[in-house]
Short mmCIF file of C-alpha atoms in Angstrom, two decimals:
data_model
loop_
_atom_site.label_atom_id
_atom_site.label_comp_id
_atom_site.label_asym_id
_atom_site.label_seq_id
_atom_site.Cartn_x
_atom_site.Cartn_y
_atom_site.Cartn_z
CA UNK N 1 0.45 45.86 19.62
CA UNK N 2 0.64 45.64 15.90
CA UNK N 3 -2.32 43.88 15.48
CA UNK N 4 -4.10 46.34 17.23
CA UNK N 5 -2.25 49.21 15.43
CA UNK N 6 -3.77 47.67 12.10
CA UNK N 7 -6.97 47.47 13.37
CA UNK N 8 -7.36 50.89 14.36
CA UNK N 9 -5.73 52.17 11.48
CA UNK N 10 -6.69 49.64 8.44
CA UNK N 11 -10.05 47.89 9.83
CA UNK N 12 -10.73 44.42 10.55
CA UNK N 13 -11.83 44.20 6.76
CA UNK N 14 -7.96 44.98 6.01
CA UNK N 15 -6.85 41.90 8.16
CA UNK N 16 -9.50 39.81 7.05
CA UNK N 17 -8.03 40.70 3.60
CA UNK N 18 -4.60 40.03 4.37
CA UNK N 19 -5.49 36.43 6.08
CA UNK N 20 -7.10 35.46 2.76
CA UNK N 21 -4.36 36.59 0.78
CA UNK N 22 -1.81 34.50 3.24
CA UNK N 23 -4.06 31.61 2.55
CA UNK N 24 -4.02 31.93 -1.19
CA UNK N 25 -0.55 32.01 -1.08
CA UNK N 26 0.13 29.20 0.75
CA UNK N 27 -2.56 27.13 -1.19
CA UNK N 28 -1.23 27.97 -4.69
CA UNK N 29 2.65 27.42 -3.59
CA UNK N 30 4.56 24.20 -4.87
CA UNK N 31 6.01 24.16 -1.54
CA UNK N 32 3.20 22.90 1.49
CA UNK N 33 4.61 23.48 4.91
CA UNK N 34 5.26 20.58 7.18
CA UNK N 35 1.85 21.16 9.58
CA UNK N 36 -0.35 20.51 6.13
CA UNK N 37 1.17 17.46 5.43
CA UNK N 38 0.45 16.25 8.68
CA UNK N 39 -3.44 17.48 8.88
CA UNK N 40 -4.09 15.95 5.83
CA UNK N 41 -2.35 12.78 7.06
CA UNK N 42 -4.55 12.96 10.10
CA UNK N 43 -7.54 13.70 7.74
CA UNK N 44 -6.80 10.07 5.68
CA UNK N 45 -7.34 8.21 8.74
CA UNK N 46 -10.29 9.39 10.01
CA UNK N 47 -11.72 8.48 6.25
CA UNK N 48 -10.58 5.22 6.26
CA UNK N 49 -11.45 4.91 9.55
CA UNK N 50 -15.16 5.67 8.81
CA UNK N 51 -14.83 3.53 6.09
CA UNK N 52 -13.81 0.55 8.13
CA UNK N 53 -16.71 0.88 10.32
CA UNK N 54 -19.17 1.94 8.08
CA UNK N 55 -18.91 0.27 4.95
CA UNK N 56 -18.57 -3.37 3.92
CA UNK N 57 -15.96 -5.70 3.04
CA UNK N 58 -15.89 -6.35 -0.48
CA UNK N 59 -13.42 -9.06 -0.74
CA UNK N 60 -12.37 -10.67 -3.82
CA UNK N 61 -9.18 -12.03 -3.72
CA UNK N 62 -7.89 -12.25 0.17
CA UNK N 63 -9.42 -16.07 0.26
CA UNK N 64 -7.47 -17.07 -2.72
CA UNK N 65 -4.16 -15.60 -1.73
CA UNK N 66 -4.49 -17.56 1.71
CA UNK N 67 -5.46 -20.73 -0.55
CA UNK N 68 -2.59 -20.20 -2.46
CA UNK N 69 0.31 -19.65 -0.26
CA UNK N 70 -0.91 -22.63 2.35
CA UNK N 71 -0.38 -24.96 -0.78
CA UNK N 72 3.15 -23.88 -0.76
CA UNK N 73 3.56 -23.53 2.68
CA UNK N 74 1.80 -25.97 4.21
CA UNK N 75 1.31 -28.59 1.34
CA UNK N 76 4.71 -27.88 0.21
CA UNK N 77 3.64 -27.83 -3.32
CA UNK N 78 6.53 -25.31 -5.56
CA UNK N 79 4.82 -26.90 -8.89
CA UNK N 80 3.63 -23.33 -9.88
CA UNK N 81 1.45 -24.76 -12.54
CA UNK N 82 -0.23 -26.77 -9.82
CA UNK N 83 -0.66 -23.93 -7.48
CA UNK N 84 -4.99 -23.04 -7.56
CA UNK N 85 -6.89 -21.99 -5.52
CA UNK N 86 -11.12 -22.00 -5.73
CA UNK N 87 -10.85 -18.92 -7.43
CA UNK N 88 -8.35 -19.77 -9.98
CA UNK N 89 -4.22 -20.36 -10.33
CA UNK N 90 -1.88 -18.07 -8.83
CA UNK N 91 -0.63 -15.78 -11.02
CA UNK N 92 1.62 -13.26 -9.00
CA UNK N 93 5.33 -13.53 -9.05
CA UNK N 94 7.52 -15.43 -5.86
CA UNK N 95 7.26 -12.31 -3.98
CA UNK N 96 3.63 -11.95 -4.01
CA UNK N 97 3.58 -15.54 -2.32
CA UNK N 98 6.19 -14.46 0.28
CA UNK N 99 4.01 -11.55 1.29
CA UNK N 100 0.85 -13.25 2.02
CA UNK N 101 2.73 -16.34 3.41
CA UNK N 102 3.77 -14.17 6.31
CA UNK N 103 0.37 -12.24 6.01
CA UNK N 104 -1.23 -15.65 6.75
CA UNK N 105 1.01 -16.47 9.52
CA UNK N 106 0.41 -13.31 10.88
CA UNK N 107 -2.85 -13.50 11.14
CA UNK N 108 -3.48 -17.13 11.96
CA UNK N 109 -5.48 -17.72 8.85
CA UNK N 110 -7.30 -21.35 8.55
CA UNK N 111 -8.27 -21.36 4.31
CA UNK N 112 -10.08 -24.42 4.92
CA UNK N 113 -12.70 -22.72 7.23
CA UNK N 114 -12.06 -19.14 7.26
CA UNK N 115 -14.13 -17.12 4.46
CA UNK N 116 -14.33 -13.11 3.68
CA UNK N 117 -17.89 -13.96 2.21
CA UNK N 118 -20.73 -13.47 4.26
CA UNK N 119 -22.67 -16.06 5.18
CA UNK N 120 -25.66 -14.74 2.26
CA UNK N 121 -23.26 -14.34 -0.50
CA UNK N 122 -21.64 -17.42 -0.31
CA UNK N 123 -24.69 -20.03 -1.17
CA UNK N 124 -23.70 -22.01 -4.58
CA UNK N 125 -19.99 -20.90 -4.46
CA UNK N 126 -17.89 -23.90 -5.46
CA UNK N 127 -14.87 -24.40 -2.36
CA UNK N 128 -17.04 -22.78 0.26
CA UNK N 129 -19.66 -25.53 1.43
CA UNK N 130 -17.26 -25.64 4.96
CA UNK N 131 -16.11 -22.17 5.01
CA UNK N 132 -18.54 -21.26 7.38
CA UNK N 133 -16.67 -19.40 10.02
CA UNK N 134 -16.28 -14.90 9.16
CA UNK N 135 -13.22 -14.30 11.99
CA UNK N 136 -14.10 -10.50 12.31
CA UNK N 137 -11.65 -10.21 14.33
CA UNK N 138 -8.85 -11.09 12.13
CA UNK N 139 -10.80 -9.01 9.21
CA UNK N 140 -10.61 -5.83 12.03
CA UNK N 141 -6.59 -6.38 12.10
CA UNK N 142 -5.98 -6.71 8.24
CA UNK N 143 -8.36 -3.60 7.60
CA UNK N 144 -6.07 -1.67 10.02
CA UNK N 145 -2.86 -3.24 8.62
CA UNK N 146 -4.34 -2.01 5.17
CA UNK N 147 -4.73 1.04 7.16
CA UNK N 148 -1.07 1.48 8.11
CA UNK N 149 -0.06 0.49 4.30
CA UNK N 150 -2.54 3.60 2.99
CA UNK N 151 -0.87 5.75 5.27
CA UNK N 152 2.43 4.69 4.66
CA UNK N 153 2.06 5.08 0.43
CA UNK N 154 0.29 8.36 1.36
CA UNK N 155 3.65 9.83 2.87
CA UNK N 156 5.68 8.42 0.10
CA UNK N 157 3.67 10.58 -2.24
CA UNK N 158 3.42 13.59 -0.02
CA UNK N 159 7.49 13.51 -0.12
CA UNK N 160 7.61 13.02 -4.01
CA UNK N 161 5.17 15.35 -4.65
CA UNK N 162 7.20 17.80 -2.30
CA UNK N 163 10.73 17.59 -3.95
CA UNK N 164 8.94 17.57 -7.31
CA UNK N 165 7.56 21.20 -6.59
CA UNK N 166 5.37 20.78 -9.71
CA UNK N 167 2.07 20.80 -8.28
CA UNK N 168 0.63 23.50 -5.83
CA UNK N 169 -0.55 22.85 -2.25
CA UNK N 170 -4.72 22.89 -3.53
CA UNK N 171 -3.91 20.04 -5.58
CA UNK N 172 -2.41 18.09 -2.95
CA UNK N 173 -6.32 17.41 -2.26
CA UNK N 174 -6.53 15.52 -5.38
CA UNK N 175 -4.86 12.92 -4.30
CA UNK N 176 -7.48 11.77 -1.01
CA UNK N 177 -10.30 12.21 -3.90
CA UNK N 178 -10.79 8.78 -5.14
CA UNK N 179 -13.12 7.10 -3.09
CA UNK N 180 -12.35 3.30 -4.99
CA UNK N 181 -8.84 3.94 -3.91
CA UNK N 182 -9.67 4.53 -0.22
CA UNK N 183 -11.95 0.92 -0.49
CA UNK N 184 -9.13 -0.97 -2.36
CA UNK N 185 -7.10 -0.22 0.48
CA UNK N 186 -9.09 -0.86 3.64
CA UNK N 187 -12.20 -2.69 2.28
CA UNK N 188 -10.10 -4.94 -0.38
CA UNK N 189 -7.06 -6.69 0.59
CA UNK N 190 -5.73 -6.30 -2.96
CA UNK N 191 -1.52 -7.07 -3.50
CA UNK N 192 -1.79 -3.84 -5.93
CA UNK N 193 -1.61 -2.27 -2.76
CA UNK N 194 1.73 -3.20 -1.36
CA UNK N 195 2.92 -3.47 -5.12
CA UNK N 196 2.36 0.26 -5.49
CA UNK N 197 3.90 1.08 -2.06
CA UNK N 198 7.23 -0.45 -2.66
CA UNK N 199 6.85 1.27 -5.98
CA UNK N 200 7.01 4.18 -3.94
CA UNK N 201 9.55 3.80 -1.93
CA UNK N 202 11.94 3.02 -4.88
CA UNK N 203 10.81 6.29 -6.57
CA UNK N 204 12.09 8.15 -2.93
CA UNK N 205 15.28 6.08 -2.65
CA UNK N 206 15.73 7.52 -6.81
CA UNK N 207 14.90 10.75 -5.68
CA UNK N 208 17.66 10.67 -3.12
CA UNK N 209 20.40 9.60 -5.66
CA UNK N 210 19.82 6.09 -4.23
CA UNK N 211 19.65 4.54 -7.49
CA UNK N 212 20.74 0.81 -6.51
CA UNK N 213 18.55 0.89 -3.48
CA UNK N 214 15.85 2.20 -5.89
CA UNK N 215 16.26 -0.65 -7.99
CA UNK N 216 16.07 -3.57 -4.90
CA UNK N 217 12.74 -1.78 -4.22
CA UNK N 218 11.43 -1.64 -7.25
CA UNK N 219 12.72 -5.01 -8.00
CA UNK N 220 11.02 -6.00 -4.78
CA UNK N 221 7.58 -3.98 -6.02
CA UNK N 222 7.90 -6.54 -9.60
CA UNK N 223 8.17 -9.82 -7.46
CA UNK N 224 4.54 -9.28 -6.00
CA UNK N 225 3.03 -7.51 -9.18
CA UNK N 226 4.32 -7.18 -12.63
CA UNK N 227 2.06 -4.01 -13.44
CA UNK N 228 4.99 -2.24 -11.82
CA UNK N 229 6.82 -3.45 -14.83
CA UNK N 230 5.25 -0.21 -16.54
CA UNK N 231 7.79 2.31 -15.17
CA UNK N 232 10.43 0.12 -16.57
CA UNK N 233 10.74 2.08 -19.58
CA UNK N 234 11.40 5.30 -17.97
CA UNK N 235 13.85 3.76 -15.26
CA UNK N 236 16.23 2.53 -18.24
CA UNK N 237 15.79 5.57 -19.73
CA UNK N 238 16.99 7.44 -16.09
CA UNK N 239 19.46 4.90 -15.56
CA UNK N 240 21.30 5.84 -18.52
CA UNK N 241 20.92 9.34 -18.38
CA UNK N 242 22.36 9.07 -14.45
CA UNK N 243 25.24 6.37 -15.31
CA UNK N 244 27.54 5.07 -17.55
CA UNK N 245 26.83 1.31 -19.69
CA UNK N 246 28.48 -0.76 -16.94
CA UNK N 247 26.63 0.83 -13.80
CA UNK N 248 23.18 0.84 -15.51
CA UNK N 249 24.49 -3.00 -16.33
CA UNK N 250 25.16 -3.64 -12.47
CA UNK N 251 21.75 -1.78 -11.38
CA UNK N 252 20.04 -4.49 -14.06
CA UNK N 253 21.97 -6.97 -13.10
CA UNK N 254 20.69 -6.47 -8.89
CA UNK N 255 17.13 -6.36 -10.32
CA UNK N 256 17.33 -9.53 -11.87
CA UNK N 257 19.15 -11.38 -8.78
CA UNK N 258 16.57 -10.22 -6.83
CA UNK N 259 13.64 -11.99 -8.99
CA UNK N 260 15.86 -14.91 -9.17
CA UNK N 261 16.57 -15.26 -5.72
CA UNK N 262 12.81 -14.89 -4.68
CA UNK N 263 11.83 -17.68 -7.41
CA UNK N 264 14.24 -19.54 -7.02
CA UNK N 265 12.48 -22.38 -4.42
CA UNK N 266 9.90 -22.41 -7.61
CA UNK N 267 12.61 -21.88 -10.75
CA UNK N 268 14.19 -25.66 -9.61
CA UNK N 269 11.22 -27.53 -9.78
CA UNK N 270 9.47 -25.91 -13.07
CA UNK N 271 11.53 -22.74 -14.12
CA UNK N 272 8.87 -22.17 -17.36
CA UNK N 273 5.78 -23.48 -15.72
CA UNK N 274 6.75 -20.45 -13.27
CA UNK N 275 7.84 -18.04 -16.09
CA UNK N 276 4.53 -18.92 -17.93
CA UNK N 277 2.02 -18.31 -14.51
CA UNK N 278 3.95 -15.22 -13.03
CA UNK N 279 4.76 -13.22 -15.96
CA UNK N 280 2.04 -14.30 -18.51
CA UNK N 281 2.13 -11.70 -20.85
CA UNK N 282 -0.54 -13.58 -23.16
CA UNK N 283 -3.03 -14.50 -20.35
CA UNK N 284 -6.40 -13.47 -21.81
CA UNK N 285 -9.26 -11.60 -19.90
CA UNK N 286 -12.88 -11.54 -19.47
CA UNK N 287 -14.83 -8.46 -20.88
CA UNK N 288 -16.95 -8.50 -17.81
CA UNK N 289 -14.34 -7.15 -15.51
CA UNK N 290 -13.00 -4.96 -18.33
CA UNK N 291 -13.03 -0.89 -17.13
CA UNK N 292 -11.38 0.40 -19.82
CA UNK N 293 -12.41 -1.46 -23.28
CA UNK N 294 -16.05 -2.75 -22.46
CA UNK N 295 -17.55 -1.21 -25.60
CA UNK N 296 -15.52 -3.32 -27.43
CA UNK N 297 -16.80 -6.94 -28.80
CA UNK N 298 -16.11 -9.79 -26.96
CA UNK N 299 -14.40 -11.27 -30.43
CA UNK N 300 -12.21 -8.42 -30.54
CA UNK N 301 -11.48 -8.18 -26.97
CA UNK N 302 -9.94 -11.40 -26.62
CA UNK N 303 -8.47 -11.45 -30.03
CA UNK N 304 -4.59 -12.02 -30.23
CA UNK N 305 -4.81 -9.50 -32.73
CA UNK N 306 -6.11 -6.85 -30.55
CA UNK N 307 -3.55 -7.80 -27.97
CA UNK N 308 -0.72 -7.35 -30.31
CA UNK N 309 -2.18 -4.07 -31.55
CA UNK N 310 -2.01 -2.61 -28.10
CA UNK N 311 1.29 -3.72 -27.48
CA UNK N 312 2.80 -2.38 -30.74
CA UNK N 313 1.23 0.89 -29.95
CA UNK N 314 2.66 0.61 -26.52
CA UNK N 315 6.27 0.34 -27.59
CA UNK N 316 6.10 2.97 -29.98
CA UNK N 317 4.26 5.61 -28.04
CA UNK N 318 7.42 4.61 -25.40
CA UNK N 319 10.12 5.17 -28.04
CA UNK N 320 8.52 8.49 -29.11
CA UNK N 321 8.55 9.94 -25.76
CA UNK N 322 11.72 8.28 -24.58
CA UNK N 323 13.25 10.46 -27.65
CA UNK N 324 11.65 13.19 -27.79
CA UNK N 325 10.41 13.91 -24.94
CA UNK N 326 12.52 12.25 -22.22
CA UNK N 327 15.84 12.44 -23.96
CA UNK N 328 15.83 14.83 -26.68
CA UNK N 329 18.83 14.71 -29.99
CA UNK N 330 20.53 17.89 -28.32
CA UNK N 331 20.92 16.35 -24.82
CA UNK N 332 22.37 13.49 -25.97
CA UNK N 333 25.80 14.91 -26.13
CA UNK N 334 25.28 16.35 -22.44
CA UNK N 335 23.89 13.03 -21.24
CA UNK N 336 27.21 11.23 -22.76
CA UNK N 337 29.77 13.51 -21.19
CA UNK N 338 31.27 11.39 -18.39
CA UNK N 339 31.23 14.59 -15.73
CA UNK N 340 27.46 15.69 -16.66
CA UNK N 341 26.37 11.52 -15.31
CA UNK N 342 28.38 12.85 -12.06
CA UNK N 343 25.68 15.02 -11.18
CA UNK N 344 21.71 14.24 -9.71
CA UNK N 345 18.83 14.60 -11.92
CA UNK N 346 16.25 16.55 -10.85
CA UNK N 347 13.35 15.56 -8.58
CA UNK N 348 10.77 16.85 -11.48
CA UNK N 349 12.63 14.94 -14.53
CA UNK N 350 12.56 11.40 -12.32
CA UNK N 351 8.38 12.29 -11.66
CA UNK N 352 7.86 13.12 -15.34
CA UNK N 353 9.46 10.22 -16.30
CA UNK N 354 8.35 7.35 -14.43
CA UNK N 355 4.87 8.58 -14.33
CA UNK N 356 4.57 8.95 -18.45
CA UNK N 357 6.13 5.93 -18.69
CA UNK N 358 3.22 4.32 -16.47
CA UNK N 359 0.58 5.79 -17.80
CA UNK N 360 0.98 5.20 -21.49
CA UNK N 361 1.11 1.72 -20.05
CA UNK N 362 -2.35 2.33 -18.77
CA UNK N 363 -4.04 3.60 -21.79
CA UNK N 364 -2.71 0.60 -23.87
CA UNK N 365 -3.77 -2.01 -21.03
CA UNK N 366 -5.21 -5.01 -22.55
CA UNK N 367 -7.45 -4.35 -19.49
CA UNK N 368 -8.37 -2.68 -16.51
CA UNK N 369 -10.03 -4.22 -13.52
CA UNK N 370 -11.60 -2.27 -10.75
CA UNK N 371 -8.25 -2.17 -8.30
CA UNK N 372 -6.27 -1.73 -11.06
CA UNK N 373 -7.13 2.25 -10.54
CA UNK N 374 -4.49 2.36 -7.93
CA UNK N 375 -1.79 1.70 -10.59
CA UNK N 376 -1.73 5.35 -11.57
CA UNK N 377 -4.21 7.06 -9.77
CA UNK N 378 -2.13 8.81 -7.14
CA UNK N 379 0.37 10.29 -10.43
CA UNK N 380 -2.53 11.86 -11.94
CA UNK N 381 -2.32 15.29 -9.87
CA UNK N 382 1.19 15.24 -11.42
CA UNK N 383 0.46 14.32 -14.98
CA UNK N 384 -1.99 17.19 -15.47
CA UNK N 385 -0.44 20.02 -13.58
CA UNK N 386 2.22 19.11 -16.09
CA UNK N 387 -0.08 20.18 -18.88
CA UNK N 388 -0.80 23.81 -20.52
CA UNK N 389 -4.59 23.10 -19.48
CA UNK N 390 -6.56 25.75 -16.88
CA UNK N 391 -7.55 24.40 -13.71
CA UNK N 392 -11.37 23.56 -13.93
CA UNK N 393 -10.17 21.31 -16.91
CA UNK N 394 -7.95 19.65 -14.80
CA UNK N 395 -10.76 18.96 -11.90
CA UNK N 396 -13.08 17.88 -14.52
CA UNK N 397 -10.91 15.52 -15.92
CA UNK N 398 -10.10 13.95 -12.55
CA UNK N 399 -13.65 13.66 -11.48
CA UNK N 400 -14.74 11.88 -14.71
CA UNK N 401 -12.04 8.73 -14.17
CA UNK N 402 -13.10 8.60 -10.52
CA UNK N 403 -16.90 8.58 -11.29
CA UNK N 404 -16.31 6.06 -14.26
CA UNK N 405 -14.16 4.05 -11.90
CA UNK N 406 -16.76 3.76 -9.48
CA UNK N 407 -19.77 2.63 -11.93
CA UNK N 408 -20.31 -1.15 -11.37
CA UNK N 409 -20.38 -3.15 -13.89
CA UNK N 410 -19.09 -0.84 -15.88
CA UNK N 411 -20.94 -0.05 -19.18
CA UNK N 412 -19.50 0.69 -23.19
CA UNK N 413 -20.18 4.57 -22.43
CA UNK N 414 -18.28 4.43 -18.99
CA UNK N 415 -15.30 2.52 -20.65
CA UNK N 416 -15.43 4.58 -23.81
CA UNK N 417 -15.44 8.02 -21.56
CA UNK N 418 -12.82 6.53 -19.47
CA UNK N 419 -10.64 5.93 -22.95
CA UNK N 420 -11.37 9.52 -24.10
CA UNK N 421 -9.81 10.87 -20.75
CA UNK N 422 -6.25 8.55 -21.14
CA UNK N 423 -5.79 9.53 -24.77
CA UNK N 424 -6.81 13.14 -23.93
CA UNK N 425 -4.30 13.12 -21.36
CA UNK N 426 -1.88 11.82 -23.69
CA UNK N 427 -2.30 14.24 -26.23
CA UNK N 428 -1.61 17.10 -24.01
CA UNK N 429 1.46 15.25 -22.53
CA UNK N 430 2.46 15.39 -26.23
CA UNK N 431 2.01 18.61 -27.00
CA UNK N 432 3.20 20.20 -23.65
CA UNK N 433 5.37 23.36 -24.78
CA UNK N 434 8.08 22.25 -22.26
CA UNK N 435 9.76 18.72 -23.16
CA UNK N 436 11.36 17.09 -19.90
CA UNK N 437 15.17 16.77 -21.22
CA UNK N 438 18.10 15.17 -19.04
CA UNK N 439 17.38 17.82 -16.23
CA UNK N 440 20.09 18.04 -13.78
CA UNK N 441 19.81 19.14 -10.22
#
């Protein structure tokens, strides 16, 4: 009866009006209702879904991970120095080889005839004159189980992004934007994947006050990939803004039991060849694969110069923002006070945080492969609604990193555009007019 009251008295133009206005409102709110959420969940799978069955694998690691873990758990080989595969030595941490030890049980993976490479690409390939058998099969199962991971992460984010009520519902979009990150996922088989969801789920358990359970997760999210090893920074700086010395000592203290107790099998036999291989902080790259520094010389690429450069700048863009930014002088006296640590911080201060701390990480990364995008792709919504910058800016911004991540090989003027976005970024992160102090909830 009201609707037809309003039509008679207002016109339909009125209601058509008032249904656009609703949907304006909901769309610029920092608060997405439930039924979104879920079409937009619904909407990732059909994507990926398409992508499954439309587009090809494009495999690079997935045969060297199975290579890898059958020499440990089949050749029984814990020599981490000795651990190689065709592609080249393993390099992930103990809980990287966990992972795709069960992934290759799972799946009933043979390395010494199984291949990812089609039968074309494979001709001249060192390792693969017997790998002639493609099980599409088993490929259809890990696509989906890549599948169920996307989704997974996706909700993770949806949550964060929810309690953070930084960014408003049109932006939400942003994040199912990047085409690379939908092909890492289900046409990849990369361990940046599950890195990034455990990531994830410490960042909810954080949100939830769960700090030590945050910690076993994230410590969980190191042992497969040490990129995660970029929040770090922030999650000290959280830790002792939440705690006193001797619980941010115990929440250390679990993180490091945890990498023991996953290396350990390894740490017995050769405790630095494992150090050396799994956290190789030297381990030099080739410019070929390089996204981000490609107009660079080769010389100066791989120059220990160059890599010390990056990492001095790295620390003190960290201590500049941990200080000013993070923890300002005149919250230091709040942060201290014994009944202040009591009390939650706030769902927005643990985003800003974590994510800065990340992505100045990123813009001083000796380099930048291709799957390396889904390091910090899914806190960029976050990072720029963050910023005094209008919205078109914002979009533009986002759409140049996903077209430059999506040029292959990448070229000096795709890496050098890339680099202009980061330390754009940066800059306004800088300069925002509101600094993120020791927010309490």
């Amino acid at each position: 009866n009201a609707y037809r009251e309003q039509r008679r008295v207002h016109g339909d133009g009125h209601l058509t009006r008032s249904k656009m206005e609703g949907l304006l409102n909901i769309l610029n709110s920092k608060r997405p209702p439930a039924s979104f959420l879920q079409c937009l969940l619904a909407l990732e799978v059909l994507v990926c879904v398409a992508l499954i069955f439309k587009d090809d694998l494009y495999i690079f690691d997935w045969d060297a991970y199975m290579e890898q873990v059958a020499a440990v758990f089949q050749d029984g080989q814990l020599d981490y120095t000795k651990i190689k595969g065709d592609t080249g030595p393993l390099v992930y941490p103990a809980g990287h080889v966990l992972l795709f030890g069960i992934l290759y049980y799972i799946t009933g993976w043979d390395h010494r005839t199984f291949t990812t490479i089609d039968v074309t690409q494979r001709e001249g390939i060192p390792g693969y004159e017997h790998r002639n058998v493609l099980p599409l099969g088993r490929l259809r199962l890990i696509q989906f189980l890549y599948l169920c991971l996307y989704i997974f992460l996706l909700s993770l984010l949806l949550h964060l992004y929810r309690r953070g009520r930084t960014i408003p519902v049109k932006a939400y979009f942003l994040l199912s934007l990047s085409r690379r990150v939908h092909s890492i996922f289900v046409l990849g088989f990369f361990n940046d994947c599950w890195a990034m969801s455990f990531l994830y789920l410490s960042v909810y358990f954080m949100l939830q006050d769960s700090w030590m359970v945050g910690c076993v997760w994230f410590s969980l999210a190191v042992s497969i990939k040490m990129n995660v090893l970029l929040f770090a920074p922030g999650l000290l700086v959280l830790l002792l803004q939440r705690y006193p010395p001797r619980q941010v000592v115990l929440c250390l203290t679990i993180c490091a039991s945890i990498q023991i107790a996953l290396a350990s099998p390894f740490l017995l036999v050769n405790p630095l060849g494992y150090l050396s291989k799994a956290f190789d902080l030297g381990r030099v790259f080739l410019l070929e694969w390089s996204v981000n520094w490609k107009f660079l010389p080769e010389t100066i690429f791989q120059s220990k110069a160059f890599a010390c450069l990056l990492l001095s700048c790295h620390v003190l863009v960290i201590c500049c923002f941990a200080k000013a930014r993070w923890w300002r002088k005149d919250r230091f006296a709040e942060a201290g006070n014994q009944t202040m640590r009591t009390r939650n911080l706030s769902a927005e201060h643990i985003l800003s945080v974590l994510f800065e701390s990340n992505f100045i990480g990123i813009v001083f990364a000796r380099s930048l492969h291709y799957q390396f995008l889904v390091w910090y792709f899914h806190t960029l919504p976050f990072l720029l609604w963050s910023v005094d910058i209008r919205g078109v800016y914002r979009l533009l911004w986002i759409v140049v990193v996903e077209v430059v991540w999506n040029i292959h090989h990448s070229t000096p003027w795709s890496a050098l555009c890339l680099q202009a976005a980061h330390a754009l970024l940066l800059y306004f992160l800088w300069t925002r007019r509101k600094p993120t102090g020791a927010h309490l909830e």
